[in-house]
Coordinates of C-alpha atoms (C1' of nucleotides) in Angstrom, one line a residue:
Chain A
M8 CA 225.6 55.9 69.0
N9 CA 223.2 58.7 69.6
D10 CA 221.8 60.1 72.8
I11 CA 218.6 58.0 72.7
D12 CA 220.3 54.7 72.1
Q13 CA 222.9 55.5 74.7
I14 CA 220.3 56.1 77.4
I15 CA 218.4 53.0 76.5
E16 CA 221.6 51.0 76.5
T17 CA 222.5 52.2 80.0
L18 CA 219.0 51.3 81.2
R19 CA 219.2 47.8 79.8
G20 CA 222.5 47.4 81.5
K21 CA 220.8 48.2 84.8
Q22 CA 218.0 45.7 84.2
F23 CA 215.3 48.3 83.5
R24 CA 212.7 47.2 81.1
I25 CA 212.5 49.2 77.8
T26 CA 208.8 49.7 77.3
P27 CA 207.3 51.6 74.3
Q28 CA 206.3 54.3 76.7
R29 CA 209.8 54.8 78.1
E30 CA 211.3 54.8 74.6
L31 CA 208.9 57.6 73.5
I32 CA 209.6 59.6 76.6
I33 CA 213.3 59.4 76.1
R34 CA 212.9 60.2 72.5
A35 CA 210.9 63.3 73.3
L36 CA 213.6 64.4 75.7
A37 CA 216.5 63.8 73.3
D38 CA 214.8 65.0 70.1
V39 CA 214.6 68.7 71.1
D40 CA 216.5 71.6 69.6
E41 CA 219.9 72.2 71.1
D42 CA 218.9 74.2 74.2
D43 CA 215.4 73.3 74.7
H44 CA 213.9 71.9 77.9
L45 CA 210.6 70.4 78.5
T46 CA 208.1 70.3 81.3
A47 CA 206.5 67.0 82.3
E48 CA 203.3 68.2 80.7
E49 CA 205.1 69.1 77.4
I50 CA 206.7 65.7 77.3
H51 CA 203.3 64.1 77.8
K52 CA 201.9 66.1 74.9
R53 CA 204.7 65.2 72.6
V54 CA 204.4 61.6 73.4
Q55 CA 200.6 61.7 72.8
V56 CA 201.3 62.7 69.2
H57 CA 202.6 59.3 68.5
T58 CA 200.3 57.0 70.4
S59 CA 197.1 58.3 71.8
A60 CA 197.8 57.0 75.2
V61 CA 200.7 57.3 77.6
N62 CA 199.5 58.1 81.0
I63 CA 200.8 61.3 82.7
A64 CA 201.6 59.2 85.8
T65 CA 203.9 57.1 83.6
V66 CA 205.6 60.2 82.4
Y67 CA 206.3 61.4 86.0
R68 CA 207.4 57.9 87.1
T69 CA 209.8 57.6 84.1
L70 CA 211.2 61.1 84.6
D71 CA 211.9 60.4 88.2
M72 CA 213.6 57.1 87.3
L73 CA 215.8 58.8 84.6
V74 CA 216.8 61.6 87.0
E75 CA 217.5 59.0 89.7
E76 CA 219.8 57.1 87.3
G77 CA 221.6 60.3 86.4
L78 CA 220.5 60.3 82.7
V79 CA 218.3 63.3 82.8
S80 CA 218.6 66.6 84.7
R81 CA 215.7 68.1 86.6
I82 CA 216.0 71.8 86.1
D83 CA 214.3 74.4 88.3
L84 CA 213.1 77.5 86.5
G85 CA 211.5 79.0 89.6
G86 CA 208.0 79.1 90.9
D87 CA 206.6 75.8 89.9
K88 CA 208.2 75.5 86.6
E89 CA 210.3 72.4 86.4
V90 CA 211.9 71.2 83.2
F91 CA 213.8 68.2 82.1
A92 CA 216.7 67.6 79.6
T93 CA 219.2 64.9 78.9
V94 CA 222.4 65.3 80.8
H95 CA 224.3 66.0 77.6
H96 CA 223.2 69.5 77.8
G97 CA 226.4 71.3 78.7
M98 CA 226.8 73.7 81.5
H99 CA 224.8 76.8 81.0
M100 CA 222.6 79.4 82.8
H101 CA 218.9 80.0 82.3
L102 CA 218.0 83.6 82.3
V103 CA 214.3 83.7 83.2
C104 CA 212.4 86.9 82.5
R105 CA 210.1 87.8 85.4
Q106 CA 207.9 89.8 83.0
C107 CA 207.3 87.6 79.9
G108 CA 208.5 84.3 81.2
H109 CA 210.9 83.8 78.3
V110 CA 214.0 81.7 79.0
L111 CA 217.3 82.6 77.5
D112 CA 220.3 80.3 77.7
A113 CA 223.6 81.9 78.6
D114 CA 227.2 80.8 78.8
A115 CA 228.1 79.8 82.3
Q116 CA 231.8 79.9 82.2
I117 CA 232.0 83.0 84.4
L118 CA 230.5 80.9 87.2
R119 CA 233.6 78.8 87.6
D120 CA 235.0 81.4 90.0
V121 CA 231.8 81.5 91.9
G122 CA 231.9 77.7 92.3
Q123 CA 235.4 77.7 93.6
Y124 CA 234.7 80.6 96.0
L125 CA 231.7 78.8 97.4
F126 CA 233.7 75.7 98.0
S127 CA 236.7 77.4 99.7
E128 CA 234.5 79.7 101.8
Y129 CA 231.6 77.5 102.7
E130 CA 232.6 74.0 101.7
F131 CA 229.5 74.0 99.5
V132 CA 229.7 72.1 96.2
A133 CA 227.4 74.0 94.0
D134 CA 225.7 72.4 91.0
L135 CA 226.4 74.9 88.3
E136 CA 225.4 72.7 85.3
H137 CA 222.0 74.2 85.2
I138 CA 221.4 77.3 87.2
S139 CA 218.5 79.7 86.8
L140 CA 218.7 83.4 87.3
F141 CA 215.7 85.7 87.3
G142 CA 215.4 89.2 86.0
I143 CA 214.2 91.3 83.1
C144 CA 215.1 90.4 79.5
A145 CA 216.1 92.9 76.8
N146 CA 212.6 93.0 75.2
C147 CA 210.9 93.8 78.5
Q148 CA 213.0 96.8 79.4
Q149 CA 210.4 99.2 77.9
Chain O
M5 CA 210.8 104.8 111.3
N6 CA 211.1 101.0 111.3
D7 CA 210.5 98.5 108.5
I8 CA 206.9 97.8 109.6
D9 CA 205.7 101.4 109.8
Q10 CA 207.5 102.2 106.5
I11 CA 205.6 99.5 104.7
I12 CA 202.3 100.4 106.2
E13 CA 202.9 104.1 105.4
T14 CA 203.6 103.2 101.8
L15 CA 200.4 101.2 101.5
R16 CA 198.4 103.9 103.0
G17 CA 199.8 106.3 100.5
K18 CA 198.6 104.0 97.8
Q19 CA 195.1 103.8 99.2
F20 CA 195.4 100.3 100.5
R21 CA 193.4 99.6 103.6
I22 CA 195.4 98.6 106.7
T23 CA 193.5 95.8 108.2
P24 CA 194.6 94.0 111.4
Q25 CA 195.3 90.9 109.2
R26 CA 197.6 92.8 107.0
E27 CA 199.4 94.5 109.9
L28 CA 200.0 91.1 111.5
I29 CA 201.3 89.6 108.2
I30 CA 203.7 92.5 107.7
R31 CA 204.8 92.3 111.3
A32 CA 205.6 88.6 110.9
L33 CA 207.7 89.3 107.8
A34 CA 209.6 92.2 109.3
D35 CA 210.1 90.7 112.8
V36 CA 212.3 87.8 111.8
D37 CA 216.0 87.4 112.5
E38 CA 218.4 89.0 110.1
D39 CA 218.5 86.5 107.4
D40 CA 215.4 84.5 107.9
H41 CA 212.7 84.0 105.3
L42 CA 209.3 82.6 105.7
T43 CA 207.0 80.4 103.7
A44 CA 203.3 81.4 103.3
E45 CA 202.5 78.6 105.7
E46 CA 205.0 79.8 108.3
I47 CA 203.7 83.3 108.1
H48 CA 200.2 81.9 108.6
K49 CA 201.3 80.0 111.7
R50 CA 203.1 83.0 113.2
V51 CA 200.1 85.2 112.7
Q52 CA 197.8 82.6 114.3
V53 CA 199.7 82.9 117.5
H54 CA 198.3 86.4 118.0
T55 CA 194.8 86.0 116.9
S56 CA 193.3 82.7 116.4
A57 CA 192.0 83.4 113.0
V58 CA 193.6 84.8 109.9
N59 CA 192.6 82.8 106.9
I60 CA 195.4 81.2 104.8
A61 CA 193.7 82.7 101.7
T62 CA 194.2 86.2 103.2
V63 CA 197.9 85.4 103.7
Y64 CA 198.3 84.5 100.1
R65 CA 196.4 87.5 98.9
T66 CA 198.3 89.9 101.1
L67 CA 201.7 88.4 100.1
D68 CA 200.8 88.7 96.4
M69 CA 199.8 92.3 97.0
L70 CA 203.0 93.1 98.9
V71 CA 205.2 91.5 96.2
E72 CA 203.2 93.4 93.5
E73 CA 203.9 96.6 95.3
G74 CA 207.5 95.9 95.5
L75 CA 207.6 95.8 99.3
V76 CA 208.4 92.2 99.7
S77 CA 210.5 89.7 97.7
R78 CA 209.3 86.4 96.6
I79 CA 212.3 84.1 96.9
D80 CA 212.5 80.8 95.2
L81 CA 214.4 78.1 97.0
G82 CA 213.8 75.5 94.3
G83 CA 211.2 72.6 94.0
D84 CA 208.1 74.1 95.5
K85 CA 209.8 76.0 98.4
E86 CA 208.9 79.6 98.1
V87 CA 209.8 82.1 100.8
F88 CA 209.1 85.7 101.5
A89 CA 211.1 88.6 103.1
T90 CA 210.9 92.3 103.2
V91 CA 213.0 94.0 100.5
H92 CA 215.3 95.4 103.1
H93 CA 217.1 92.1 103.3
G94 CA 220.5 92.8 101.6
M95 CA 221.9 91.1 98.6
H96 CA 222.8 87.5 99.4
M97 CA 222.8 84.0 98.0
H98 CA 221.0 81.0 99.3
L99 CA 223.0 77.8 99.1
V100 CA 220.3 75.0 99.2
C101 CA 221.5 71.5 100.0
R102 CA 220.0 69.0 97.6
Q103 CA 220.5 66.3 100.2
C104 CA 219.4 67.6 103.6
G105 CA 217.5 70.7 102.4
H106 CA 219.4 73.0 104.6
V107 CA 219.7 76.6 103.4
L108 CA 222.9 78.5 104.0
D109 CA 223.2 82.2 103.4
A110 CA 226.3 83.4 101.6
D111 CA 227.8 86.7 100.6
A112 CA 226.8 87.6 97.1
Q113 CA 229.4 90.2 96.3
I114 CA 231.2 87.9 93.8
L115 CA 228.1 88.0 91.7
R116 CA 228.6 91.7 90.8
D117 CA 230.8 90.7 87.9
V118 CA 228.2 88.1 86.8
G119 CA 225.5 90.7 86.7
Q120 CA 227.6 93.1 84.6
Y121 CA 228.5 90.3 82.2
L122 CA 224.9 89.3 81.7
F123 CA 223.9 92.8 80.9
S124 CA 226.7 93.6 78.5
E125 CA 226.4 90.2 76.8
Y126 CA 222.7 89.5 76.8
E127 CA 221.1 92.8 77.9
F128 CA 219.6 90.9 80.7
V129 CA 219.1 92.7 84.0
A130 CA 219.5 89.9 86.6
D131 CA 217.9 90.2 89.9
L132 CA 220.9 89.2 92.1
E133 CA 219.3 90.3 95.4
H134 CA 218.2 86.9 96.3
I135 CA 219.5 84.1 94.2
S136 CA 219.4 80.4 95.0
L137 CA 222.1 77.9 94.2
F138 CA 221.8 74.2 94.6
G139 CA 224.4 71.7 95.6
I140 CA 225.7 69.7 98.5
C141 CA 226.6 71.2 101.8
A142 CA 229.7 70.5 103.9
N143 CA 227.8 68.1 106.2
C144 CA 226.4 66.0 103.5
Q145 CA 229.8 65.3 101.8
Q146 CA 230.1 62.0 103.7
Chain I
dT4 C1' 178.1 104.8 103.3
dT5 C1' 181.0 102.6 100.3
dC6 C1' 183.6 99.2 98.3
dA7 C1' 188.1 97.0 99.4
dC8 C1' 188.9 93.2 102.2
dT9 C1' 188.0 88.9 104.6
dG10 C1' 186.4 84.2 105.7
dC11 C1' 184.7 80.1 104.1
dA12 C1' 184.3 76.3 101.3
dA13 C1' 184.8 74.6 97.0
dA14 C1' 187.7 74.3 93.0
dA15 C1' 191.8 74.1 90.6
dC16 C1' 196.4 72.8 89.9
dG17 C1' 200.3 69.7 89.3
dT18 C1' 201.9 65.6 91.3
dT19 C1' 201.7 61.1 93.7
dT20 C1' 199.8 56.7 95.2
dG21 C1' 197.3 52.0 95.5
dC22 C1' 195.9 48.4 93.1
dA23 C1' 194.5 45.4 89.4
dT24 C1' 196.1 44.5 84.8
dG25 C1' 199.3 44.0 81.2
dT26 C1' 203.9 42.9 79.2
dA27 C1' 209.1 42.9 78.6
dT28 C1' 212.3 39.8 79.9
Chain Q
dA8 C1' 206.6 32.5 84.4
dT9 C1' 207.9 36.3 86.9
dA10 C1' 208.1 40.6 88.5
dC11 C1' 208.4 45.1 86.7
dA12 C1' 205.8 48.6 84.5
dT13 C1' 201.4 50.7 83.3
dG14 C1' 196.7 52.7 83.4
dC15 C1' 193.2 54.3 86.0
dA16 C1' 191.1 56.8 89.5
dA17 C1' 191.4 58.5 93.8
dA18 C1' 194.3 61.1 97.1
dC19 C1' 197.4 64.7 97.9
dG20 C1' 199.2 69.4 99.4
dT21 C1' 199.3 73.9 98.0
dT22 C1' 197.3 77.8 96.0
dT23 C1' 193.3 80.1 93.9
dT24 C1' 188.6 81.5 93.4
dG25 C1' 183.4 82.9 93.9
dC26 C1' 180.6 84.8 96.8
dA27 C1' 178.3 86.6 100.8
dG28 C1' 179.3 89.3 104.6
dT29 C1' 182.4 92.7 107.3
dG30 C1' 184.7 96.7 108.5
dA31 C1' 188.4 100.6 107.3
dA32 C1' 188.1 104.9 105.2

DNA sequence: TTCACTGCAAAACGTTTGCATGTAT
DNA sequence: ATACATGCAAACGTTTTGCAGTGAA
């Protein structure tokens, strides 16, 4: 069973209705390349390719629902850039370039220690699945 | 020479005009307690205490200018919360609680290793002066 | 005197909402 | 048949912009 069917199955189990719109939105989210993430606007565009009309409000409402149900992560890339991805995306960091805006995905294993430190020192349970760090990428250093 | 005068001096050197509005905005930013950060709206309110009228547009324009000139940091607290602080604020982490929204400041020394790792592995120069991590604070864990 | 800076009001932006209609169950 | 979900348009809050007027240099 793939990502898409798995999400739909879970939703059915929770008595959510599977509308064509919801299916398209879920498909758009799951059908991206390995470490790609989409904004609400991008999801809207991708869905529009298939049927001419899925309202942007529906995209927002569906995304909110999927996040609420724990099936999709809302990932903050700083400023007002907010992207979405299915939860199957493993733990990783987003290295966001302040200059060119490019987002590079990085291994986040080194953050294990940080997570433990924050818990022992501050009793803070950090969500390290999708963290974003800002800086300057290789290309933009002259 | 204090923080405020230092910033004003730098601006003068770069031929920026020092208006009463700009001085008040800089003062509001520099006059906060050790690890406090202000939103544009908060800065606007603080400035209004002194003179009844500094336009919010001026606050935004001045903040953009100060950030551009490297005198103030624009710090992202996730979602649409964006705060500002003079660059003299030392390196630290913001632990943002997803539940109650409370922001706890934490020592960021452990991130040194992370910074070096990101550079050696990805040639990415991470800005670790003000990073934000999301999670659940001690109070909100039942 | 000059032109960078400000205030104002309007516009833009992404997101959310109320309500009537449509449709998955 | 029954709500749940959708589309539409209007409302929303924050940030940006155009433009005429002001004031720091």
